[in-house]
XYZ file of C-alpha atoms in Angstrom:
590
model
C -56.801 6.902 39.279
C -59.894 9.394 38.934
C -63.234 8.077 39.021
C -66.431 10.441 38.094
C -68.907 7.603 37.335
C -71.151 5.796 39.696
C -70.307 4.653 42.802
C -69.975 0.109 42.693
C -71.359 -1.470 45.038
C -68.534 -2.515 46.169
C -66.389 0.573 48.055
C -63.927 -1.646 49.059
C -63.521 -3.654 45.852
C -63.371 -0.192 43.995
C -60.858 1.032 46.259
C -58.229 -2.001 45.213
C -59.005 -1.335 41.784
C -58.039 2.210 41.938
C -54.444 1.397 43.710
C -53.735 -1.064 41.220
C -54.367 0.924 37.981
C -52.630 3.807 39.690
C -49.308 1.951 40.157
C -49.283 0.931 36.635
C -47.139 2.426 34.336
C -48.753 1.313 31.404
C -51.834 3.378 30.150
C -55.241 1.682 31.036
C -58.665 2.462 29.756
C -61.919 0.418 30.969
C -65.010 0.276 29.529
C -68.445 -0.749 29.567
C -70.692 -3.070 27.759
C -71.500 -0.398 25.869
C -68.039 1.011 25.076
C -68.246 4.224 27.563
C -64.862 4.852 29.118
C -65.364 4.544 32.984
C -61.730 4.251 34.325
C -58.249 5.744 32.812
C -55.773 5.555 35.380
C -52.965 8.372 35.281
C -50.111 6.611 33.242
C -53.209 6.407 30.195
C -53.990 10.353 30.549
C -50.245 11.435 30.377
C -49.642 9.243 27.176
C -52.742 10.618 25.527
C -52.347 14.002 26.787
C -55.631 14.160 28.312
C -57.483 15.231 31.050
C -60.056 12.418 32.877
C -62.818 15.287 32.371
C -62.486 15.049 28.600
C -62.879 11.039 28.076
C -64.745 9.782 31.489
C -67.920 9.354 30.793
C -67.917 11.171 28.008
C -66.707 8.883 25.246
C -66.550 5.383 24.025
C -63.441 4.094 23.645
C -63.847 3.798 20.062
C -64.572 7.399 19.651
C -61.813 8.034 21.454
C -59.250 5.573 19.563
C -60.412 7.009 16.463
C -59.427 10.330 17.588
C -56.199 8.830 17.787
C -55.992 7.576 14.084
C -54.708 4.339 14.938
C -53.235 3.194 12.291
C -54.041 -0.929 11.061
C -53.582 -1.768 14.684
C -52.429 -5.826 14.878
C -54.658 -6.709 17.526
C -58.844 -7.121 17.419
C -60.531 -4.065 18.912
C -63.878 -5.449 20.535
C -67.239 -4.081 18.019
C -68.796 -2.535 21.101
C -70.465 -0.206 17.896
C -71.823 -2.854 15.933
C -75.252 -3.667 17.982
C -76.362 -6.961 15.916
C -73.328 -8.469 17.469
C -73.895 -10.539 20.370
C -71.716 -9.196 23.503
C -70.025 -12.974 23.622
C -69.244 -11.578 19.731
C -68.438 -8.336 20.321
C -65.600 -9.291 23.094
C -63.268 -12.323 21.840
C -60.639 -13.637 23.921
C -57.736 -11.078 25.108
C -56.076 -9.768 21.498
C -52.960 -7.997 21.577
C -50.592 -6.144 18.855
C -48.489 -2.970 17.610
C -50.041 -0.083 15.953
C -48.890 3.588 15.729
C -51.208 6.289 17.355
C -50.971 10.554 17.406
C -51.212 11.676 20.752
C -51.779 15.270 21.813
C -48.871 15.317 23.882
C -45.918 13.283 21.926
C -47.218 13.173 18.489
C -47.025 9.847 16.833
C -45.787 7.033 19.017
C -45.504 3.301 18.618
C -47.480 1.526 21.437
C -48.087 -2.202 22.485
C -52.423 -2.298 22.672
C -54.035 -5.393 24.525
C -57.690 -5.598 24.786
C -59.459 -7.924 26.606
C -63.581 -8.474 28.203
C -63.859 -8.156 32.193
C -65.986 -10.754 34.000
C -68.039 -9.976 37.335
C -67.436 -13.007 40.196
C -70.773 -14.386 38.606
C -68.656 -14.717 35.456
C -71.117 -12.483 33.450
C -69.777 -9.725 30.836
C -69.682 -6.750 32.204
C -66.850 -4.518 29.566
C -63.551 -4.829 28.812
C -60.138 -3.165 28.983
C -57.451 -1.751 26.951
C -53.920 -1.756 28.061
C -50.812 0.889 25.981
C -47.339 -0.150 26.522
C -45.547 3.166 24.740
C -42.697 1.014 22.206
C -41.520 4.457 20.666
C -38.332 3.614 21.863
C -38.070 0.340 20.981
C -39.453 0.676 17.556
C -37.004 3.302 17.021
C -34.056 1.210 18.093
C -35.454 -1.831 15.735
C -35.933 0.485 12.829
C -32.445 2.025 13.463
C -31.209 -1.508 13.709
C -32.998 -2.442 10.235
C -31.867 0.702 8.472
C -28.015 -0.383 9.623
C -28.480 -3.838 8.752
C -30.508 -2.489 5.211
C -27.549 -0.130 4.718
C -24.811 -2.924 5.618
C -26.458 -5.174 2.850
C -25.923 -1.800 0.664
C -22.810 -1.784 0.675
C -22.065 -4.889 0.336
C -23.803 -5.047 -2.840
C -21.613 -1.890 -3.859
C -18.618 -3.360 -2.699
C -19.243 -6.247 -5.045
C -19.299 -3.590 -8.000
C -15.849 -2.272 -7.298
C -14.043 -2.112 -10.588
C -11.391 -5.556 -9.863
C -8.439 -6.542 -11.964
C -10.840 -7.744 -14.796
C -12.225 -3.643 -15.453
C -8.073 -2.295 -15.629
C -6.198 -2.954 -18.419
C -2.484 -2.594 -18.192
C -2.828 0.767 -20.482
C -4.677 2.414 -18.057
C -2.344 1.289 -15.095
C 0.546 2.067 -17.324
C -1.368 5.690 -17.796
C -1.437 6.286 -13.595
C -5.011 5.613 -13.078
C -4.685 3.685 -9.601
C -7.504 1.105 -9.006
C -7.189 2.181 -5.212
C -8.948 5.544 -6.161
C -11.130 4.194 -7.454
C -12.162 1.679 -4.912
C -11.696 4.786 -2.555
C -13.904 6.861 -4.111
C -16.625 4.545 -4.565
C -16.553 3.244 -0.951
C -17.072 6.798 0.324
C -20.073 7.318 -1.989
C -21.490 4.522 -0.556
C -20.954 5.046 2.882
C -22.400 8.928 2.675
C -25.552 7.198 1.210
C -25.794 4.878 3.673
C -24.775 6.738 6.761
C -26.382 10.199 7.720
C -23.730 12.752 7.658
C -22.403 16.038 6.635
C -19.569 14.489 4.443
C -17.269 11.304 4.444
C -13.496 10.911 4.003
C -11.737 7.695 2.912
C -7.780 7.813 3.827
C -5.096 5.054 3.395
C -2.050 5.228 5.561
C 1.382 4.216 4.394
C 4.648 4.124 6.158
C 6.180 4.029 9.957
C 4.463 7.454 10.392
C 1.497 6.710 8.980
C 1.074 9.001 6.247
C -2.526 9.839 4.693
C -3.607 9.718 1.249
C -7.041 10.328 0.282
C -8.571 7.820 -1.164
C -11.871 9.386 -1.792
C -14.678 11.823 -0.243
C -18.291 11.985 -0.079
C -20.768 14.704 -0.505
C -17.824 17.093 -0.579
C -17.360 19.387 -4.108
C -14.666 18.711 -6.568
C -13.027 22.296 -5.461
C -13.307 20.634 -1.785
C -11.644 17.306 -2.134
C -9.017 19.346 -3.718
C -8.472 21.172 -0.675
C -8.665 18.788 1.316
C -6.288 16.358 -0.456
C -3.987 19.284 -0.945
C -3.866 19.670 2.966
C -3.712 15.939 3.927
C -1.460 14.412 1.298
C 1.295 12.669 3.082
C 1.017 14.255 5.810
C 2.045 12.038 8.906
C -1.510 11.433 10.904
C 0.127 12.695 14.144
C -0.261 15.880 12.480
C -3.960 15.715 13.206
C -5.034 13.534 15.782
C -3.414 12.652 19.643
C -1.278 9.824 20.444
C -4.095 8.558 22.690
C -6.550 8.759 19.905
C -3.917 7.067 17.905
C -3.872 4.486 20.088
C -7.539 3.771 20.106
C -7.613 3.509 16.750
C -4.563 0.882 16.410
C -6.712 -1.241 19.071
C -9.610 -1.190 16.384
C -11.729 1.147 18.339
C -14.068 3.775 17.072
C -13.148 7.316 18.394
C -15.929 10.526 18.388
C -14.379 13.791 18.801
C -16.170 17.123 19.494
C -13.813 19.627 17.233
C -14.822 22.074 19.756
C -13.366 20.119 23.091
C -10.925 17.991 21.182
C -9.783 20.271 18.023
C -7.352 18.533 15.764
C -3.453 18.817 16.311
C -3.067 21.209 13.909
C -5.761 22.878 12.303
C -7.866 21.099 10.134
C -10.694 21.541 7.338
C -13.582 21.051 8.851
C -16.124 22.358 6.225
C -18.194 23.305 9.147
C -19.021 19.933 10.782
C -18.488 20.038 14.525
C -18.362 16.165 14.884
C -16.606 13.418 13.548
C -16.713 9.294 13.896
C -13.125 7.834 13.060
C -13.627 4.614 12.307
C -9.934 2.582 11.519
C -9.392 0.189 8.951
C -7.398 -2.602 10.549
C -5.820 -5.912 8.680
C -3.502 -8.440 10.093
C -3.307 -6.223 13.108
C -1.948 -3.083 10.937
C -3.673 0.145 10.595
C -3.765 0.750 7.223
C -6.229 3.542 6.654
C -9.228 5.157 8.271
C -12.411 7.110 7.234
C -14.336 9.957 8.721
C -17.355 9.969 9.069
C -18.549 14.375 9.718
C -22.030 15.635 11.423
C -23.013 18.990 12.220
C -23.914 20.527 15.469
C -26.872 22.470 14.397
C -29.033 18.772 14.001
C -27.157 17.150 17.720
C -26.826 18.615 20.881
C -23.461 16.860 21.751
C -20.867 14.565 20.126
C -22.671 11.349 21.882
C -25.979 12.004 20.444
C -24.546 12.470 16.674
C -23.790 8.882 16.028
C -26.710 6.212 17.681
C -25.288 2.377 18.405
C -25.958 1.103 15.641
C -24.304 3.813 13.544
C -21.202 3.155 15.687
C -21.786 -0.638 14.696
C -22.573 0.139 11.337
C -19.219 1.660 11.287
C -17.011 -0.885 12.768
C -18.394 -3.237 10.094
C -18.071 -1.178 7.138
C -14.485 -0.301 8.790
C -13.684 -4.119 8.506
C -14.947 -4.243 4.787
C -13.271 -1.521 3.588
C -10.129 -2.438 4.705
C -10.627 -5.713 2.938
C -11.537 -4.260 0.047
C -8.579 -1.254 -0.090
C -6.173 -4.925 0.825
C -7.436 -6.891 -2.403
C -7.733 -3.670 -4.853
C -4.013 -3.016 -3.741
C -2.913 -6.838 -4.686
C -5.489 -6.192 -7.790
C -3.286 -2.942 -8.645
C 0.273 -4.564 -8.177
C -0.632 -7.625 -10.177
C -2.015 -5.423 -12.798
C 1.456 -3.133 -12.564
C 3.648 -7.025 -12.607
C 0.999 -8.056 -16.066
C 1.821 -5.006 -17.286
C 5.239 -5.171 -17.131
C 5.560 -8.605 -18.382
C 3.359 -7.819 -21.114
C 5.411 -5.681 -22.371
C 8.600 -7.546 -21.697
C 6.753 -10.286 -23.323
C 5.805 -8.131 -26.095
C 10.005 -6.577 -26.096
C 11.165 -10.161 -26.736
C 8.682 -11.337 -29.397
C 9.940 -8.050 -31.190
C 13.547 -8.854 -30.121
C 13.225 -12.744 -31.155
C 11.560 -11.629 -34.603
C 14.585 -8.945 -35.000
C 17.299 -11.767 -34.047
C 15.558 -14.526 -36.301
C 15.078 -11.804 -39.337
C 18.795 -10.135 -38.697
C 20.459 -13.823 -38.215
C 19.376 -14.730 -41.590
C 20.023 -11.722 -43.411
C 23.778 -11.721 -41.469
C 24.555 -15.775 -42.444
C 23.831 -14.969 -45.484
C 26.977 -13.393 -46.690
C 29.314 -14.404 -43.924
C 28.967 -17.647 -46.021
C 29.746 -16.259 -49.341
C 32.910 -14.567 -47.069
C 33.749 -17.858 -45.583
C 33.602 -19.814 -48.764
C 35.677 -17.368 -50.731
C 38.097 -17.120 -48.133
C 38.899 -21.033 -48.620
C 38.732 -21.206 -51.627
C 41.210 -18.364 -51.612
C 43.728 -20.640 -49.008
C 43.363 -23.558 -50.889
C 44.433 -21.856 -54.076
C 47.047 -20.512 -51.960
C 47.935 -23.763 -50.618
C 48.254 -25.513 -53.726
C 50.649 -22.533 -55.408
C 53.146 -22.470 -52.365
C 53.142 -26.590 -52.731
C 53.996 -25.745 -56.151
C 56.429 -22.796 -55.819
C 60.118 -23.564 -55.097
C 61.310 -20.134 -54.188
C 62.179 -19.526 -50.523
C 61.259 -15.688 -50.867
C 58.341 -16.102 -52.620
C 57.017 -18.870 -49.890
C 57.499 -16.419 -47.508
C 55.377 -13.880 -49.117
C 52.740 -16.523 -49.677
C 52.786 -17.234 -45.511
C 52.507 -13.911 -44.758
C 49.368 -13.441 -47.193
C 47.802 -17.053 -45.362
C 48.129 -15.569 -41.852
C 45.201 -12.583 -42.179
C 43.325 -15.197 -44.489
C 43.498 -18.126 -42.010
C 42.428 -15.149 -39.062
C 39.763 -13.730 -41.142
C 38.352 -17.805 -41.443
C 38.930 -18.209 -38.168
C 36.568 -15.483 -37.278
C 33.676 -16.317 -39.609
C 33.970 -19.422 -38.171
C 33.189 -17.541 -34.735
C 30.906 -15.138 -36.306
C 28.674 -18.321 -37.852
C 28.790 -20.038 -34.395
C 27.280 -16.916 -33.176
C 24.373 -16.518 -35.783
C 24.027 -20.046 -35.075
C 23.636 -19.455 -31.451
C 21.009 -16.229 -32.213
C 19.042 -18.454 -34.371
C 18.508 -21.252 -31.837
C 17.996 -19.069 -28.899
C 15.069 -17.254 -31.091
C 13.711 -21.030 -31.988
C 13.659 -22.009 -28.810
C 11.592 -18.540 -27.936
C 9.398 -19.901 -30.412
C 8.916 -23.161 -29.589
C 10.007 -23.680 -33.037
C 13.579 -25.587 -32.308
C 13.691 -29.007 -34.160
C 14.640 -32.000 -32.299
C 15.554 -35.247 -34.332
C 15.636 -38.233 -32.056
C 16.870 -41.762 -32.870
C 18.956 -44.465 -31.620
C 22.656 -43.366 -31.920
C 25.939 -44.262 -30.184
C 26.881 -41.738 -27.187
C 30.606 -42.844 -27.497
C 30.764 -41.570 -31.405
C 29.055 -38.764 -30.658
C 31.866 -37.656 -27.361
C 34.570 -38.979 -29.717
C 33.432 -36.546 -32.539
C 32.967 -33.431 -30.737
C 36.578 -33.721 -29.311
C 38.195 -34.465 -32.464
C 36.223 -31.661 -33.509
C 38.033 -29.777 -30.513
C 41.643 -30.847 -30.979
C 41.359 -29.740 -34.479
C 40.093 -26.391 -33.464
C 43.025 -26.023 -30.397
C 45.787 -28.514 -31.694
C 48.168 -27.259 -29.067
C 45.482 -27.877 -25.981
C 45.339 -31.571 -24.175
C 41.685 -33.005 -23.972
C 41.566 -35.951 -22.455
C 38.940 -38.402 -22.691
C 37.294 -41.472 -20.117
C 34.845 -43.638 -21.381
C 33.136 -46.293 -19.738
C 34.193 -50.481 -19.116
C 31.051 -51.851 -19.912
C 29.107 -51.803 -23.262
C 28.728 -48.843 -25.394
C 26.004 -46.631 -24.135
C 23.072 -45.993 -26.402
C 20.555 -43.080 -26.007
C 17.713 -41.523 -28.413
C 18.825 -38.706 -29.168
C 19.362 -35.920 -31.910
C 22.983 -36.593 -32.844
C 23.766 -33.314 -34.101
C 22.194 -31.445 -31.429
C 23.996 -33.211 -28.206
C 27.361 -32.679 -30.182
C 26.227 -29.307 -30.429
C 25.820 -29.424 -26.092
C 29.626 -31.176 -26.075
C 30.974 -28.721 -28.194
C 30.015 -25.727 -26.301
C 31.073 -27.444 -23.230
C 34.354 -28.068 -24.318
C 35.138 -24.968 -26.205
C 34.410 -22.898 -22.920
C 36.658 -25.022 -20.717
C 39.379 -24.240 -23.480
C 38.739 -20.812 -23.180
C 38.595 -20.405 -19.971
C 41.506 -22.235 -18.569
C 45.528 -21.277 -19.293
C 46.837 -23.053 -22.350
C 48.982 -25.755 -19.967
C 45.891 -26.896 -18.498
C 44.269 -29.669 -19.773
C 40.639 -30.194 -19.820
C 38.987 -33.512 -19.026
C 36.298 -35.203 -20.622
C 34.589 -38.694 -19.196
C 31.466 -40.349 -20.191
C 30.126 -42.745 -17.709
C 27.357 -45.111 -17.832
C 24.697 -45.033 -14.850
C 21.408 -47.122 -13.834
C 18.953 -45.388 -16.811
C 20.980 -42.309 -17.917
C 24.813 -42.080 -19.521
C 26.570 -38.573 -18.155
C 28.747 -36.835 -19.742
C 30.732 -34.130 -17.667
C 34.111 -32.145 -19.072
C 36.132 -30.526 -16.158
C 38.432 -27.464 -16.699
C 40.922 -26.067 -14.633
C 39.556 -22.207 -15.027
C 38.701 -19.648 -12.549
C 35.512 -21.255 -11.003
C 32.065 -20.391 -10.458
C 29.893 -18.742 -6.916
C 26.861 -20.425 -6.384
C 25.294 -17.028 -7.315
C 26.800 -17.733 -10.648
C 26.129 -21.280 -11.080
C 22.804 -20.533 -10.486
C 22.584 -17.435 -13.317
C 24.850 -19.257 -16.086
C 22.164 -21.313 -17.832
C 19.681 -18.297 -18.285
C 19.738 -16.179 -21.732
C 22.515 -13.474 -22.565
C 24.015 -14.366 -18.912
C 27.864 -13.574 -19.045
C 29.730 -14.093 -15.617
C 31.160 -11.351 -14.716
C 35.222 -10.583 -13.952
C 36.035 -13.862 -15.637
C 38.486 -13.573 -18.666
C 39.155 -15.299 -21.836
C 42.090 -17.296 -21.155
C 43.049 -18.834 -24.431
C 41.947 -17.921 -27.835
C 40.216 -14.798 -28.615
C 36.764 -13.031 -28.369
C 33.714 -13.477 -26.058
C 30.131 -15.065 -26.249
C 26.934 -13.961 -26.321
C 25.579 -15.629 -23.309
C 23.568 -17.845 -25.135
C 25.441 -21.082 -25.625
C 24.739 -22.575 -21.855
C 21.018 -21.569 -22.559
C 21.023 -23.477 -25.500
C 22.728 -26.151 -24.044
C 19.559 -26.679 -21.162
C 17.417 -26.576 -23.584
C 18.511 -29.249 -25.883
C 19.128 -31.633 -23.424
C 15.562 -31.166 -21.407
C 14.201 -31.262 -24.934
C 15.817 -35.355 -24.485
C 14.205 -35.297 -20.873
C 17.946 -35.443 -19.349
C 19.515 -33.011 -17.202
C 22.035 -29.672 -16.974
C 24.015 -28.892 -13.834
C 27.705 -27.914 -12.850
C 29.656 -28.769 -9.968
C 32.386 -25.742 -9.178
C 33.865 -23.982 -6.508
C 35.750 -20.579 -7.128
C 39.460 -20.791 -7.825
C 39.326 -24.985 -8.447
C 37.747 -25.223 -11.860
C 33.849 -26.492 -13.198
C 33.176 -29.251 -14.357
C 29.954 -28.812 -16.512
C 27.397 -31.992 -17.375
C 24.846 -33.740 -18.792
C 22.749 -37.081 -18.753
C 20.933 -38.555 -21.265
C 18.266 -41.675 -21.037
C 19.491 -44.395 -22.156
C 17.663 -46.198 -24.905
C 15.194 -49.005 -24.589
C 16.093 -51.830 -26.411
């Protein structure tokens, strides 16, 4: 400490004083009464860039804090200038608080001030002191800290405004525009806002080698993200960075590189930054992308100094967003691609359905003038051969009944068909009409097989029905004979004429079932599971008896009728042993 005032009284006392303020590290200034600087041990003079000449004795202290344009300092300054103040006013209690100063030696710098009065060992006022604790550093580190945290918030916020699923309709995802580019894009605008840097690169990785696309760049020129995507675009990342960087970044660490010491694998653009943060983007332990964060050497001395702590934080946290963000714009982007696609599936059938319902009616139309003519024209023929007594001209007549009793025979298949389209487009529709009411099961079974025989007098159907009472069920007559009919008319076709087919109706706790077993080729369980969907034809298996094939639509029908009666569809079969197709009904409440 240097002392050019007048000698205390006490050499001794003085003497201790002078050690202790010259061990101190923080600046000290004492003054008197009257605010004249009398002490300013060495730690003071090299924060203020002063010499003890200048202020000692020379100076108040508030002369000389003004000359340091303190600036609305948070602590109480004693009013050694304001002489109506009493000194027990002018000197409150110790006061302490942060203020910014401008020193000669380090410009502005954030110090700690305490001020406090000194007491004599009589306890009388005799000045004060004033203690600087330089907080540049710590000031610096808080307001990094804040501007990290402010910029974190940031991008949250922007985040948030990410175009989602909502802001892409199917046209433009049918049109290429990828959501993920988007996302990309705006994430690295965010991040060169928020982050001090040259320019910023957002890359995805895809694939075992971890191939880059660029998602999206920052403070980079149209002409070069071009570039730069037309260098990078699937190529593997190996290309450019080490295995052991590689590595670092799969165990979610941040990796600096000085292009200068550590150049890329092959060369890179670098758009003349020197330095670069990687930061990876890591989900469910995957690396799935990265971005690159660029500085230039001209504004850091070395790779370390480029990017501060809480840059390198800021990083890792962004990192951690992003990659969320790329995850749930990707799972945006595929659900938009799968609405798309059933849209216009959905779309492709209500076209379809309208066709089928429009083309059905239109087709019935004269098939049924066709049909009726044609039996009109066998029964005319019918009733002349009955008539006719000559052997050669009954043979004529057969020969002329043959192509008319085909040609019936296949309007009758043609009709069953339309029917079938005109169902299977009602029931697209919602617009198939169920009729329930109390009706006997048994009838119904015994119908659909007489209905059968007549149709394939030369096949055996034979027929089970149940010991105990007949079993009722609400039901739409005409539609379950409908189910039967199909049932049995593909275990006829499907099964060699010497076969028979089986049909038994049995009576259970609350349903009746209804099964009819064939003898025909069998079903996989691949199949069993695809025969009751729409236009599904098994594959391989051929008509055995009778002619011409199905639309695929009659076992679709079929489910549909009888869930519309809340029973059940199934089939029991094993390939090479037969099916046996069934139904249940509940039975009615009396």
């Amino acid at each position: 400490m240097t002392r050019t005032y007048e000698q205390s009284e006490n050499m001794e006392l003085d003497t201790l004083f002078a050690a202790a303020f010259a061990s101190l590290n923080e600046g000290v200034l004492v003054h008197t009464l009257q605010g004249l600087i009398v002490h300013a041990n060495a730690a003071a003079l090299q924060l203020f860039g002063v010499q003890a000449e200048e202020v000692l004795g020379k100076k108040t202290y508030r002369q000389f804090v003004n000359a340091l344009s303190i600036h609305n300092p948070e602590c109480q300054l004693p009013a050694t200038d304001q002489h109506e103040l009493s000194e027990e006013e002018q000197f409150q209690a110790a006061q302490q608080g942060d203020t910014a100063i401008h020193t000669l030696a380090k410009g502005e710098i954030h110090v700690h001030i305490t001020s406090a009065p000194l007491y004599n060992q009589q306890g009388n006022l005799i000045g004060g002191y004033m203690l600087f604790h330089d907080i540049s550093t710590k000031y610096q580190k808080e307001c990094r800290t804040l501007q990290a945290f402010t910029s974190l918030l940031t991008l949250v916020e922007r985040l948030a405004a990410i175009p989602g699923q909502e802001d892409h309709t199917c046209e433009e995802v049918a049109e290429g525009i990828s959501p993920v580019l988007v996302a990309g894009q705006a994430l690295a605008d965010v991040i060169a806002q928020v982050m001090n840097c040259r320019y910023v690169d957002v890359f995805a990785l895809s694939g075992p080698d971890e191939r880059q696309h660029l998602l999206g760049t920052g403070n980079l020129t149209p002409e070069q993200t071009q570039r730069l995507r037309s260098e990078t675009e699937q190529a593997p990342l190996a290309d450019y960075i080490s295995t052991e960087n590689i590595a670092r970044l799969h165990a979610n660490e941040v990796v600096l590189l000085d292009l200068q010491k550590q150049p890329y694998v092959k060369p890179h653009l670098s758009f003349s930054a020197r330095y670069r943060l990687l930061a990876p983007m890591v989900l469910h332990e995957q690396l799935i992308g990265l971005f690159i964060i660029a500085k230039m050497e001209e504004e850091f001395p070395c790779v370390e100094c480029a990017y501060t702590d809480e840059e390198i934080a800021l990083a890792k946290a962004v990192a951690k967003l992003t990659a969320l963000v790329i995850a749930q714009v990707r799972l945006l982007e595929s659900w938009a691609t799968e609405n798309a696609k059933k849209q216009a599936l959905q779309e492709l059938n209500k076209h379809y359905d309208e066709f089928i319902s429009i083309a059905s009616h239109e087709l019935r139309t004269p098939l049924t003038t066709i049909k009726g003519n044609v039996e009109l024209a066998l029964r005319r023929l019918k009733k002349f051969m009955q008539q006719e007594d000559s052997r050669e001209l009954q043979t004529s007549l057969e020969r002329i009944q043959i192509p008319l009793d085909y040609a019936l025979q296949r309007s009758q298949v043609q009709e069953r068909m339309i029917s079938e389209l005109l169902d299977a487009s009602r029931i697209q529709a919602r617009k198939l009409i169920i009729v329930k009411k109390p009706c006997n099961l048994v009838e119904i079974v015994c119908n659909a097989v007489a209905d059968s025989r007549q149709a394939a007098p030369d096949r055996s159907i034979q027929l089970t029905f149940p010991d105990e009472d007949t079993p009722l069920v609400e039901a739409d007559a005409d539609r379950i004979g409908q189910v039967l009919l199909n049932y049995l008319t593909n275990a006829l076709k499907y099964s060699e004429a010497h076969q028979p087919v089986f049909v038994t109706l049995a009576k259970e706790e609350t349903c009746a079932r209804v099964s009819v077993r064939d003898h025909g080729p069998g079903l996989t369980p691949e199949a069993q599971a695809q025969v009751w969907k729409r236009f599904y034809r098994v594959p391989g298996v051929e008509v055995q008896y009778g002619s011409g094939t199905g639309l695929g639509l009659g076992l679709f029908i079929c489910r549909e009728i009888i869930e519309s009666h809340e029973g059940e569809v199934g089939v029991d079969s094993q390939p090479g042993e037969g099916s046996t197709f069934w139904f249940t009904l509940p039975l009615a409440t009396l």
